[in-house]
mmCIF file of C-alpha atoms in Angstrom:
data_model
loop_
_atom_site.group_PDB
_atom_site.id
_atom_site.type_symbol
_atom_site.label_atom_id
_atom_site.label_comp_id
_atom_site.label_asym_id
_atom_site.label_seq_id
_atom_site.Cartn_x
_atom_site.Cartn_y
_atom_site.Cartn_z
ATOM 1 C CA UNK A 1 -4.838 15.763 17.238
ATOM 2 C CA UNK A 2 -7.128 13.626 14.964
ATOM 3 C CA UNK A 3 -7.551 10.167 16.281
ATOM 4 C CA UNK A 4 -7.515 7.344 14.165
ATOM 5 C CA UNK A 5 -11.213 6.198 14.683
ATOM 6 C CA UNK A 6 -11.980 9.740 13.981
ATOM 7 C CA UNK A 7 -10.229 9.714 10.645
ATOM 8 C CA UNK A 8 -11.701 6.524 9.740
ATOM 9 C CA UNK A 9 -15.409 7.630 10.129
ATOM 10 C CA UNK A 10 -14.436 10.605 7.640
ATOM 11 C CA UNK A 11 -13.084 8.411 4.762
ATOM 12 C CA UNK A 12 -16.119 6.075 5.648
ATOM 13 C CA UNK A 13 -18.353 9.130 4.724
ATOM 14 C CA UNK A 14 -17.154 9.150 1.153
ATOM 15 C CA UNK A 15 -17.183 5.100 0.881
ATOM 16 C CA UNK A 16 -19.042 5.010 -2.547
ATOM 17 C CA UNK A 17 -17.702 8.474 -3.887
ATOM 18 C CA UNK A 18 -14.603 7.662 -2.813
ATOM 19 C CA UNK A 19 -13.069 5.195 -5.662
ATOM 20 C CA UNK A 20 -13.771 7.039 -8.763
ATOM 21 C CA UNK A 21 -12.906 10.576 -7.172
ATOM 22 C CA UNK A 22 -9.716 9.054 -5.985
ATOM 23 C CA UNK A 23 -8.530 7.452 -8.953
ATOM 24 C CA UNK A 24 -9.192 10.311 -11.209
ATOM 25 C CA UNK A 25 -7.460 12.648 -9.086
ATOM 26 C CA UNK A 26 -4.243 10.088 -8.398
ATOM 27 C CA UNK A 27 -3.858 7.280 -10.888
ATOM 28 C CA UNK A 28 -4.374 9.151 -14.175
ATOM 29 C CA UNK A 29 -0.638 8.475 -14.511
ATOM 30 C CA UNK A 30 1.867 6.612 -13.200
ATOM 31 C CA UNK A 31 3.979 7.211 -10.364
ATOM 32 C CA UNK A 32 7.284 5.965 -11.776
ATOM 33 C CA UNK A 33 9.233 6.592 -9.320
ATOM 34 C CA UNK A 34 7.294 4.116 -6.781
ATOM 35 C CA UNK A 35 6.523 1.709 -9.709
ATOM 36 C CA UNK A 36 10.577 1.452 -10.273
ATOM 37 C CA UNK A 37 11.166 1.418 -6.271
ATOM 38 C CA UNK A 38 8.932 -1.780 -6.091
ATOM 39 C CA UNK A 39 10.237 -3.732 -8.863
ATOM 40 C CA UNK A 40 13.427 -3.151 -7.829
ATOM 41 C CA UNK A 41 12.445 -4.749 -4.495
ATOM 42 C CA UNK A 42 10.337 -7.770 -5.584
ATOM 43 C CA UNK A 43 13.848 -8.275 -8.245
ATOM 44 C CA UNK A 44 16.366 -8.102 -5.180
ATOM 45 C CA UNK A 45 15.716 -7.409 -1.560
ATOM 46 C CA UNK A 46 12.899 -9.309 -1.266
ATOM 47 C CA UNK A 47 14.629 -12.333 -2.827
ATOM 48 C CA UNK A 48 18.166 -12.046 -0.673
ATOM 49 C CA UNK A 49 16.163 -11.887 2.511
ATOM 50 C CA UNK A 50 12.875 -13.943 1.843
ATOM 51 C CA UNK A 51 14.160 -16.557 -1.411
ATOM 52 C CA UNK A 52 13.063 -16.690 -4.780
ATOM 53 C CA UNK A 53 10.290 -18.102 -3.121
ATOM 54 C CA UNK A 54 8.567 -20.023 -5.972
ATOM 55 C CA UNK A 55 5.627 -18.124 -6.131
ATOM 56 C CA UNK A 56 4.473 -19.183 -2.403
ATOM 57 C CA UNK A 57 5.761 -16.126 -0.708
ATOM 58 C CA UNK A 58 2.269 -14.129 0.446
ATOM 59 C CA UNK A 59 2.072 -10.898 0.038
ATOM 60 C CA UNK A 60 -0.596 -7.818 1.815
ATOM 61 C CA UNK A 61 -1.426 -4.558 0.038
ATOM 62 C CA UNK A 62 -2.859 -3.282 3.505
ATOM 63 C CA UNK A 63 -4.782 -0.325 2.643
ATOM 64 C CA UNK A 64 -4.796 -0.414 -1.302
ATOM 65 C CA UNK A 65 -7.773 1.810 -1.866
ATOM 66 C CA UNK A 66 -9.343 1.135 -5.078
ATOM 67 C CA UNK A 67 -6.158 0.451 -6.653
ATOM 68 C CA UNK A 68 -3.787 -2.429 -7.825
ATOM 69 C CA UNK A 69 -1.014 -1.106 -8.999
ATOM 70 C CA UNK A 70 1.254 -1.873 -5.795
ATOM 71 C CA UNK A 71 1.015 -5.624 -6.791
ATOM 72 C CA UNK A 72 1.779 -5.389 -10.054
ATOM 73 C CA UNK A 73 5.759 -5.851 -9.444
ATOM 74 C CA UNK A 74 4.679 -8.273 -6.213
ATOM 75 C CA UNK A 75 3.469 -10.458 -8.755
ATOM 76 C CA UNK A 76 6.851 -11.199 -10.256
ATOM 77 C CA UNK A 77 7.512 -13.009 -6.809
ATOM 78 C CA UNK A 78 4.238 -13.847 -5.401
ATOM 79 C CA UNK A 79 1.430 -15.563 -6.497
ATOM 80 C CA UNK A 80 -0.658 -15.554 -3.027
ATOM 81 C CA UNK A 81 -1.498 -11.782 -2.888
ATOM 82 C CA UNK A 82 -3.989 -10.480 -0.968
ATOM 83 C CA UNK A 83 -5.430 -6.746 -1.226
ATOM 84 C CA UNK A 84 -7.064 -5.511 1.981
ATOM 85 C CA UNK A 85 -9.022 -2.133 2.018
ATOM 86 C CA UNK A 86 -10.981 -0.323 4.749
ATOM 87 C CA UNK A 87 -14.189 0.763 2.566
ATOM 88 C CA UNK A 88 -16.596 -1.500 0.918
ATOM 89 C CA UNK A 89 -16.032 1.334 -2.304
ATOM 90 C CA UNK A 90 -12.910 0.758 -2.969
ATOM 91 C CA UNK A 91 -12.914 -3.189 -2.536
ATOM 92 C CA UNK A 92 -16.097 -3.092 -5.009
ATOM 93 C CA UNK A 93 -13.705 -1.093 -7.612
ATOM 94 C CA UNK A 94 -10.976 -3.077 -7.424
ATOM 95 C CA UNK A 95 -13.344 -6.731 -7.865
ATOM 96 C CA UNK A 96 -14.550 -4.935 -10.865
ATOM 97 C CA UNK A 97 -11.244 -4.987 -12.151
ATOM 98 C CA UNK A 98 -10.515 -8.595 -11.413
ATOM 99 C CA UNK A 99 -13.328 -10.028 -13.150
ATOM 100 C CA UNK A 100 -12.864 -7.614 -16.325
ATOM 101 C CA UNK A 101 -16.145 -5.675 -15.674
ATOM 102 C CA UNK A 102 -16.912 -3.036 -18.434
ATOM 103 C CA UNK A 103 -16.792 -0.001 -16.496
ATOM 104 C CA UNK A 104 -13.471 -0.957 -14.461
ATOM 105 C CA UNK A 105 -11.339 1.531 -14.028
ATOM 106 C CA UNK A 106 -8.214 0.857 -16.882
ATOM 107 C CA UNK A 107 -4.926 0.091 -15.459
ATOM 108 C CA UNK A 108 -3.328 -0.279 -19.339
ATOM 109 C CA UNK A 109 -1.080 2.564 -18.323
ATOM 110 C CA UNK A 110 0.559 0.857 -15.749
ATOM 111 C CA UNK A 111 0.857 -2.484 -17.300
ATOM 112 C CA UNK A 112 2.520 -0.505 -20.443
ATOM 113 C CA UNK A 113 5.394 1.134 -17.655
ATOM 114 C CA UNK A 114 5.688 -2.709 -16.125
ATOM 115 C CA UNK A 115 6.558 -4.007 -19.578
ATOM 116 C CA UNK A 116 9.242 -1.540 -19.938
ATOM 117 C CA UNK A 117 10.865 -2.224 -16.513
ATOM 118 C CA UNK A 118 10.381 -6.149 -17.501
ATOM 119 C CA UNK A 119 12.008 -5.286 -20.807
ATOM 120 C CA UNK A 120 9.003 -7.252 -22.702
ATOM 121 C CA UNK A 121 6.096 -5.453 -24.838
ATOM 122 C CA UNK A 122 3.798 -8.304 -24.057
ATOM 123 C CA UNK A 123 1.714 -6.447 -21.433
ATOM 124 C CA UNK A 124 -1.249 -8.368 -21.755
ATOM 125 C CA UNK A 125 0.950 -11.754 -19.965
ATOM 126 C CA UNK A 126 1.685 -9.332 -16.911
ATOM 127 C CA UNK A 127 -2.170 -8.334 -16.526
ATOM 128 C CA UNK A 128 -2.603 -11.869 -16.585
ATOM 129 C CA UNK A 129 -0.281 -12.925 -13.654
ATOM 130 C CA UNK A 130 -1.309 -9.636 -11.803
ATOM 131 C CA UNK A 131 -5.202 -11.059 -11.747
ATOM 132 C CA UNK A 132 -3.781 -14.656 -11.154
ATOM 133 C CA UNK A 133 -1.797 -13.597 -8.132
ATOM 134 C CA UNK A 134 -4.834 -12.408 -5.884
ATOM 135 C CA UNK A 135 -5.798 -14.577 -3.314
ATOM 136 C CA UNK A 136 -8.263 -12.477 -1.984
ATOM 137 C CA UNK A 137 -9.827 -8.699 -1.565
ATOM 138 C CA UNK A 138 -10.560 -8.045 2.244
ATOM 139 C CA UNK A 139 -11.802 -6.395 4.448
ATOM 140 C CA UNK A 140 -9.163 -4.436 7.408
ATOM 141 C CA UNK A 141 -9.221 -1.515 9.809
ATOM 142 C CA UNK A 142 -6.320 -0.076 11.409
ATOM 143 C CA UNK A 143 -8.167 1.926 13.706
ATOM 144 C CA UNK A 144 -9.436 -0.866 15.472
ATOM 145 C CA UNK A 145 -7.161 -3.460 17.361
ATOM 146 C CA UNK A 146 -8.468 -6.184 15.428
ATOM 147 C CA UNK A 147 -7.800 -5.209 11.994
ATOM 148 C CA UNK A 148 -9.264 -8.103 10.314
ATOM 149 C CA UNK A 149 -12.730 -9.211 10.184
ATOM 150 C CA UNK A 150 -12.765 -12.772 12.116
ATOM 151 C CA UNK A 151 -11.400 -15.553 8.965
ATOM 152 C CA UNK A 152 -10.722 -12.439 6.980
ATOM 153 C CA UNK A 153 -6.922 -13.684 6.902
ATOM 154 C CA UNK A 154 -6.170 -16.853 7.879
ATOM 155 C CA UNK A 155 -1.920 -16.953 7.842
ATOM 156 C CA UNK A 156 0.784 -14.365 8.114
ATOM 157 C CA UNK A 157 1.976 -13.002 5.414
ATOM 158 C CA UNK A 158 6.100 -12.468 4.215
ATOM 159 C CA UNK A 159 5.625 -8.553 2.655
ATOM 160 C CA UNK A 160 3.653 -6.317 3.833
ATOM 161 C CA UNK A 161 2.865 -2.971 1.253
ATOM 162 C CA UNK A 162 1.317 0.442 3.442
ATOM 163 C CA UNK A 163 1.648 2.773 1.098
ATOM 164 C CA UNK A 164 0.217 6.241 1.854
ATOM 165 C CA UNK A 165 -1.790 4.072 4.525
ATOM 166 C CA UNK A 166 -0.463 5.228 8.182
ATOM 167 C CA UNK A 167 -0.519 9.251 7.120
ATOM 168 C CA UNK A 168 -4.102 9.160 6.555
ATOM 169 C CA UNK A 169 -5.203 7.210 9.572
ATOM 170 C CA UNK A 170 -2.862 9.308 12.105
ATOM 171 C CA UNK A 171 -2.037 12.050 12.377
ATOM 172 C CA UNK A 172 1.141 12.334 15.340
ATOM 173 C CA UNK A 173 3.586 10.172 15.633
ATOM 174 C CA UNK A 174 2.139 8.035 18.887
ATOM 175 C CA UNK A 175 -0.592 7.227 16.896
ATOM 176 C CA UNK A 176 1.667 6.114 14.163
ATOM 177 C CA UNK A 177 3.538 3.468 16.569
ATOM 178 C CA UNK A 178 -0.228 2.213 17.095
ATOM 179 C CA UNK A 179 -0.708 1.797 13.767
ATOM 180 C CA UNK A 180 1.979 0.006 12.732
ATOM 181 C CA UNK A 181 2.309 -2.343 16.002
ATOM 182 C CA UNK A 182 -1.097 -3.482 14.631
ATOM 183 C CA UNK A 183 -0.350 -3.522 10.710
ATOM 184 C CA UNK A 184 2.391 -5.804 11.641
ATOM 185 C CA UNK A 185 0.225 -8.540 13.563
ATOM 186 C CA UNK A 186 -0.076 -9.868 10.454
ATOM 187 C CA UNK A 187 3.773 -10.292 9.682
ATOM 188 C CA UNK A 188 6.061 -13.157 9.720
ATOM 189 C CA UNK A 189 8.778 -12.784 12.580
ATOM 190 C CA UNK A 190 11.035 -11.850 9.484
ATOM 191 C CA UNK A 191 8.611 -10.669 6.903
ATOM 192 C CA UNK A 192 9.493 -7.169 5.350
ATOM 193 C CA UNK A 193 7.394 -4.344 5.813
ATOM 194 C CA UNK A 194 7.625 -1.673 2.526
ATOM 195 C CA UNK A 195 5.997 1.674 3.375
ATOM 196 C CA UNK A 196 5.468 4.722 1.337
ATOM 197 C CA UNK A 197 4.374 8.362 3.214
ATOM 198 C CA UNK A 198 5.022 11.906 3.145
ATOM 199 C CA UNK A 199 7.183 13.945 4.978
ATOM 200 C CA UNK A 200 6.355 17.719 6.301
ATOM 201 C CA UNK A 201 2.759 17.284 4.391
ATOM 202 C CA UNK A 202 -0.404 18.798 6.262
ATOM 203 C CA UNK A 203 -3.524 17.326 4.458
ATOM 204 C CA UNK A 204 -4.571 15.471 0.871
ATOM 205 C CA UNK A 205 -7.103 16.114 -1.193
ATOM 206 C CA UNK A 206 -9.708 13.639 -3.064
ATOM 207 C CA UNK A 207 -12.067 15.490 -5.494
ATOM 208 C CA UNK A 208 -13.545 18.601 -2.714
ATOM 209 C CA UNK A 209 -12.833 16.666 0.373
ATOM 210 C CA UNK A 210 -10.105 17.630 2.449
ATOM 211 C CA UNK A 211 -8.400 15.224 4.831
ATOM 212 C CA UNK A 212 -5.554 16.006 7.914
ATOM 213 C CA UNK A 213 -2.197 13.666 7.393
ATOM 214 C CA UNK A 214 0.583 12.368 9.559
ATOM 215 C CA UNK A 215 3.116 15.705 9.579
ATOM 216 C CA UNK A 216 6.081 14.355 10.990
ATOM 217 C CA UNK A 217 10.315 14.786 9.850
ATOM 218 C CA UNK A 218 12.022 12.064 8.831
ATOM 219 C CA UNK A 219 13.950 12.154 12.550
ATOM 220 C CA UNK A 220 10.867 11.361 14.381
ATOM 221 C CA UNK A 221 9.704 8.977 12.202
ATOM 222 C CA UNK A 222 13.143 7.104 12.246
ATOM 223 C CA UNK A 223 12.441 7.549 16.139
ATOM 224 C CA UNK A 224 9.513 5.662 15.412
ATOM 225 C CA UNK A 225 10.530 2.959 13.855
ATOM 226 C CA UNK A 226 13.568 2.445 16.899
ATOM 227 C CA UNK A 227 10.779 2.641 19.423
ATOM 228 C CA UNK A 228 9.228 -0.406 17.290
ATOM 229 C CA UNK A 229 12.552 -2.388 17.051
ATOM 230 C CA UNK A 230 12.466 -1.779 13.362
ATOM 231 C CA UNK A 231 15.557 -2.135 11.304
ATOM 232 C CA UNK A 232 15.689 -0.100 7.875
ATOM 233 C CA UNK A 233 17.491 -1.892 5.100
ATOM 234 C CA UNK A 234 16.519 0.408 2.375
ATOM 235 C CA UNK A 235 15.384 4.076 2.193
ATOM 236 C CA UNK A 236 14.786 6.491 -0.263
ATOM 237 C CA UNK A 237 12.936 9.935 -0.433
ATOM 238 C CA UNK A 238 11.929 11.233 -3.594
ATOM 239 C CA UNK A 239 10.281 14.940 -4.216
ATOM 240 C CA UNK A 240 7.623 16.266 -6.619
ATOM 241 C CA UNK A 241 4.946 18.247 -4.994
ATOM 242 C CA UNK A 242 5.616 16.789 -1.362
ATOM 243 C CA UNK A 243 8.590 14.562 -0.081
ATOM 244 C CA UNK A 244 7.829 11.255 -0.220
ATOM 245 C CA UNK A 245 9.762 8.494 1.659
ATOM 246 C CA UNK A 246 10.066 4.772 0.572
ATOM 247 C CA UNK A 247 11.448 2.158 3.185
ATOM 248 C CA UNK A 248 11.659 -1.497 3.957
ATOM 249 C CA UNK A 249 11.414 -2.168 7.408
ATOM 250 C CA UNK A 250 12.195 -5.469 9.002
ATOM 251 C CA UNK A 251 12.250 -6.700 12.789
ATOM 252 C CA UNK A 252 15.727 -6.241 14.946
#
């Protein structure tokens, strides 16, 4: 059994060689099936539980890695988004981005798949609103019990996105109820929590660098979720190379 501080000090290794490795290997393209899940959600369920919301509904990418493109559809509902990220790396990468720096990584790809889903070929408006909607890139660590630095996040937040985030920092399923009782400090009493993760998978790769993964069924992890008082009010497993889940999670 890995423990979570453990798994943290080996992705802390790769901080710096971490962003570029990782987006080359896993955001050449996009993930469609993910991109459709979340638009889908930001369109309906997030709306019937939460409101339209006028914009004011916060939102937490908690563990985005160097990436944005779980906000992009979060941004048709939120305008207070905030991206939190372990390593230093991958918050670096994803400033670059904000502020247009030449050698940010290009996202066009995803934008391009948004407009189709949006039914509009005026991508460029939807990169806008996606830089518009950040409220902030910060700093959290879900193997330690306080996951934000002190003023790092000032409010609770109505949506909280974990994708791929609790199978790399655990890796059996009591750890995972740690995890998550922490990740959802920082939830309203009836936020919704949207998680992404793998079933039956043993390890991930970035560039040469191997790393152990949750390996759990989707029983146990439903057994999970009970032990947490967690309701499921949409679920959906999808398969490529691995079998990916997609809930949303809320509190009983």
């Amino acid at each position: 059994m890995t423990e979570p501080e453990e798994l943290t000090r080996m992705h802390q290794t790769l901080n710096y060689h971490y962003p570029r490795t990782y987006l080359n290997a896993w955001a050449q393209g996009v993930r469609t099936d993910w991109a459709e899940f979340l638009d889908r959600l930001f369109l309906a369920e997030v709306p019937a539980h939460l409101g339209d919301g006028d914009g004011d509904g916060v939102v937490l990418d908690m563990g985005a890695g160097p990436s944005i493109c779980n906000i992009i559809a979060a941004s048709r509902w939120s305008s207070r988004i905030y991206l939190a990220e372990l390593l230093e790396g991958n918050r670096k990468e994803i400033t670059k981005y904000l502020n247009s720096e030449e050698d940010a990584w290009n996202w066009q790809p995803y934008f391009d798949f948004q407009g189709i889903l949006e039914l509009t070929p005026d991508t460029g408006s939807i990169e806008k609103r996606v830089k518009k909607s950040v409220a902030g890139v910060i700093e959290c660590n879900l193997a330690t019990e306080e996951v934000f630095p002190e003023g790092a996040l000032n409010e609770e937040v109505d949506v909280l996105i974990c994708s791929l985030v609790f199978d790399v920092v655990c890796t059996d399923p009591s750890n995972l109820e740690v995890v998550m009782t922490r990740a959802l400090t920082c939830l309203k009493q009836d936020g919704l929590m949207v998680v992404q993760g793998s079933l039956g998978e043993e390890r991930y790769c970035v560039g040469s660098a191997v790393f152990p993964v949750l390996n759990i069924d989707q029983k146990t992890l439903l057994e999970v979720f009970e032990n947490l008082s967690l309701e499921v009010i949409k679920w959906e497993t999808t398969v490529r190379l691995s079998t990916h889940y997609f809930t949303v999670l809320k509190r009983k």
